CSV table of C-alpha atoms in Angstrom, one decimal:
chain,number,residue,atom,x,y,z
A,1255,MET,CA,-40.9,-31.8,-74.2
A,1256,LEU,CA,-38.4,-29.8,-71.7
A,1257,ASP,CA,-39.0,-26.4,-70.5
A,1258,GLU,CA,-36.2,-23.6,-69.3
A,1259,ARG,CA,-37.0,-25.4,-65.7
A,1260,ASP,CA,-36.0,-28.6,-66.4
A,1261,ARG,CA,-33.1,-28.3,-68.6
A,1262,LYS,CA,-31.5,-26.0,-65.5
A,1263,ILE,CA,-32.7,-28.8,-63.1
A,1264,LEU,CA,-30.8,-31.1,-65.3
A,1265,ASP,CA,-27.6,-28.9,-65.7
A,1266,ALA,CA,-27.5,-28.5,-62.1
A,1267,LEU,CA,-28.2,-32.5,-60.9
A,1268,GLN,CA,-25.2,-33.2,-63.4
A,1269,HIS,CA,-23.2,-30.8,-61.7
A,1270,ASP,CA,-23.7,-32.2,-57.9
A,1271,ALA,CA,-26.5,-34.9,-57.8
A,1272,ALA,CA,-26.3,-34.2,-53.9
A,1273,ILE,CA,-28.4,-31.0,-54.3
A,1274,GLN,CA,-30.8,-30.7,-51.7
A,1275,VAL,CA,-34.4,-30.5,-53.5
A,1276,SER,CA,-35.3,-27.6,-51.4
A,1277,GLU,CA,-31.9,-25.5,-53.2
A,1278,LEU,CA,-32.6,-26.6,-56.6
A,1279,ALA,CA,-35.8,-25.8,-55.7
A,1280,ASP,CA,-34.5,-22.3,-55.4
A,1281,LEU,CA,-32.3,-22.3,-58.5
A,1282,VAL,CA,-35.1,-23.1,-60.8
A,1283,SER,CA,-38.0,-21.0,-58.7
A,1284,LEU,CA,-40.1,-23.8,-57.9
A,1285,SER,CA,-41.5,-25.3,-54.4
A,1286,PRO,CA,-39.6,-28.4,-53.2
A,1287,SER,CA,-42.8,-30.8,-54.4
A,1288,ALA,CA,-43.3,-29.4,-57.6
A,1289,CYS,CA,-39.2,-29.6,-58.5
A,1290,SER,CA,-39.0,-33.2,-57.2
A,1291,ARG,CA,-41.9,-34.4,-59.3
A,1292,ARG,CA,-39.8,-32.9,-62.0
A,1293,ILE,CA,-37.3,-34.5,-61.4
A,1294,GLN,CA,-39.0,-37.9,-60.9
A,1295,ARG,CA,-40.5,-37.0,-64.2
A,1296,LEU,CA,-37.2,-36.3,-65.7
A,1297,GLU,CA,-35.2,-39.8,-64.7
A,1298,GLU,CA,-39.2,-41.9,-65.6
A,1299,ALA,CA,-38.4,-40.0,-69.2
A,1300,GLY,CA,-34.8,-41.5,-69.5
A,1301,TYR,CA,-33.6,-37.8,-69.2
A,1302,ILE,CA,-31.5,-39.0,-66.2
A,1303,ALA,CA,-29.8,-42.4,-66.8
A,1304,ARG,CA,-28.4,-42.9,-63.3
A,1305,ARG,CA,-27.3,-40.5,-60.3
A,1306,VAL,CA,-23.5,-41.3,-59.7
A,1307,ALA,CA,-20.5,-40.4,-57.0
A,1308,ILE,CA,-17.1,-38.9,-59.4
A,1309,LEU,CA,-14.0,-40.1,-57.2
A,1310,ASP,CA,-10.8,-38.0,-56.6
A,1311,ARG,CA,-8.5,-40.3,-58.7
A,1312,ASP,CA,-5.6,-39.2,-57.0
A,1313,ARG,CA,-7.0,-39.9,-53.6
A,1314,VAL,CA,-8.0,-43.8,-55.1
A,1315,GLY,CA,-4.7,-44.2,-56.6
A,1316,VAL,CA,-5.0,-43.9,-60.3
A,1317,PRO,CA,-4.0,-40.4,-61.7
A,1318,THR,CA,-2.5,-41.5,-64.6
A,1319,THR,CA,-4.8,-41.7,-67.9
A,1320,VAL,CA,-3.1,-43.6,-70.8
A,1321,PHE,CA,-5.4,-43.4,-74.3
A,1322,ALA,CA,-5.0,-46.6,-76.4
A,1323,LEU,CA,-5.9,-46.1,-80.0
A,1324,VAL,CA,-6.4,-49.3,-81.0
A,1325,LYS,CA,-6.8,-50.8,-84.7
A,1326,THR,CA,-8.3,-54.3,-85.2
A,1327,SER,CA,-8.6,-56.5,-88.8
A,1328,HIS,CA,-11.6,-57.5,-87.7
A,1329,HIS,CA,-15.4,-56.0,-87.9
A,1330,SER,CA,-17.8,-59.1,-87.1
A,1331,GLU,CA,-20.4,-59.3,-84.8
A,1332,ASP,CA,-19.1,-61.5,-83.1
A,1333,TRP,CA,-15.4,-60.2,-82.4
A,1334,THR,CA,-16.7,-56.9,-81.8
A,1335,GLU,CA,-18.8,-58.7,-78.8
A,1336,ALA,CA,-15.7,-60.3,-77.9
A,1337,PHE,CA,-14.3,-56.9,-77.7
A,1338,ARG,CA,-16.7,-55.4,-75.3
A,1339,ARG,CA,-16.6,-58.5,-73.4
A,1340,ALA,CA,-12.5,-57.9,-73.2
A,1341,ILE,CA,-12.1,-54.6,-71.7
A,1342,SER,CA,-15.7,-55.0,-69.9
A,1343,ASP,CA,-13.4,-57.1,-67.2
A,1344,ILE,CA,-10.5,-54.8,-67.2
A,1345,PRO,CA,-11.9,-52.1,-64.6
A,1346,GLU,CA,-8.7,-49.6,-65.1
A,1347,VAL,CA,-10.5,-49.6,-69.3
A,1348,VAL,CA,-13.2,-46.3,-67.9
A,1349,GLU,CA,-14.0,-45.5,-71.4
A,1350,ALA,CA,-13.7,-46.9,-74.7
A,1351,HIS,CA,-15.0,-45.5,-78.3
A,1352,ARG,CA,-15.8,-46.4,-81.7
A,1353,LEU,CA,-14.1,-44.2,-84.3
A,1354,THR,CA,-14.3,-43.4,-87.6
A,1355,GLY,CA,-11.3,-42.7,-89.5
A,1356,SER,CA,-7.3,-44.8,-89.5
A,1357,TYR,CA,-7.8,-46.1,-85.9
A,1358,ASP,CA,-11.3,-48.7,-84.4
A,1359,TYR,CA,-11.3,-47.8,-81.2
A,1360,LEU,CA,-10.2,-45.0,-78.2
A,1361,LEU,CA,-9.5,-46.1,-74.9
A,1362,LYS,CA,-9.0,-44.1,-72.1
A,1363,ILE,CA,-6.9,-46.5,-69.2
A,1364,ALA,CA,-6.4,-45.0,-66.1
A,1365,VAL,CA,-3.8,-46.7,-63.9
A,1366,PRO,CA,-1.5,-45.7,-60.6
A,1367,ARG,CA,1.7,-45.3,-62.5
A,1368,VAL,CA,2.7,-45.4,-66.0
A,1369,GLU,CA,4.0,-49.0,-66.1
A,1370,GLN,CA,0.7,-50.3,-65.2
A,1371,TYR,CA,-0.6,-49.5,-68.3
A,1372,ASP,CA,1.8,-52.3,-69.8
A,1373,VAL,CA,-0.2,-55.3,-67.6
A,1374,VAL,CA,-3.2,-53.7,-69.0
A,1375,TYR,CA,-2.3,-54.1,-72.1
A,1376,ARG,CA,-1.7,-57.8,-71.4
A,1377,ARG,CA,-4.0,-58.4,-70.5
A,1378,LEU,CA,-6.1,-57.1,-73.3
A,1379,VAL,CA,-4.5,-58.5,-75.9
A,1380,ARG,CA,-4.3,-62.1,-74.1
A,1381,ARG,CA,-8.1,-61.9,-74.0
A,1382,ILE,CA,-8.6,-60.6,-77.7
A,1383,GLU,CA,-6.9,-60.2,-81.1
A,1384,LEU,CA,-5.6,-56.6,-81.9
A,1385,PHE,CA,-3.9,-55.4,-85.0
A,1386,ASP,CA,-2.2,-52.8,-83.2
A,1387,VAL,CA,-2.6,-50.4,-80.3
A,1388,SER,CA,-1.0,-47.0,-79.9
A,1389,ALA,CA,-0.9,-45.6,-76.7
A,1390,PHE,CA,-0.7,-41.7,-75.5
A,1391,ILE,CA,-0.2,-40.5,-71.6
A,1392,SER,CA,-1.8,-37.5,-70.4
A,1393,MET,CA,0.3,-34.9,-69.1
A,1394,GLU,CA,-2.4,-33.0,-67.7
A,1395,THR,CA,-6.1,-32.6,-68.0
A,1396,LEU,CA,-7.2,-29.4,-69.6
A,1397,LYS,CA,-11.3,-30.5,-69.2
A,1398,ALA,CA,-13.0,-32.7,-67.5
A,1399,GLY,CA,-16.1,-33.7,-66.5
A,1400,GLU,CA,-20.0,-36.0,-67.5
A,1401,ALA,CA,-21.7,-32.4,-68.1
A,1402,VAL,CA,-22.9,-32.3,-71.2
A,1403,PRO,CA,-24.6,-29.4,-73.2
A,1404,VAL,CA,-28.6,-29.6,-71.9
A,1405,ASN,CA,-29.6,-26.9,-74.8
A,1406,TYR,CA,-30.5,-29.0,-77.3
A,1407,ALA,CA,-32.3,-31.3,-74.9
A,1408,GLU,CA,-36.4,-31.3,-76.1
């Protein structure tokens, strides 16, 4: 069971995983050693899945985001696994979601420029049969990040 300090620790870490334990401890009114033990407990309990660095997409040369909506006429377990393998081998596909509704999957694709999307598209359709793919270019990111609300965590 999480308490309010645990939630504050989780919230702070997902905004800055490199925060010093002493600074985090001050933020949640704990000693550094007690705060460190809580972090370890949260990691062991699976609340913290991993710690990563979020890169500046402009600086690493992939500022363009394309969202691709995918329809398939295949829904077997084998096809789904082949699709997972196909997209996992394409580093430009940075997120993939299975959907309800008219489309089956949503892919978030990071590329240097719009024209590079066609290269990614061709690599994908060479690997797996798709019924329809509709692409949408993001004009502006209004909100981005990996942080999730922690107030629901128990």
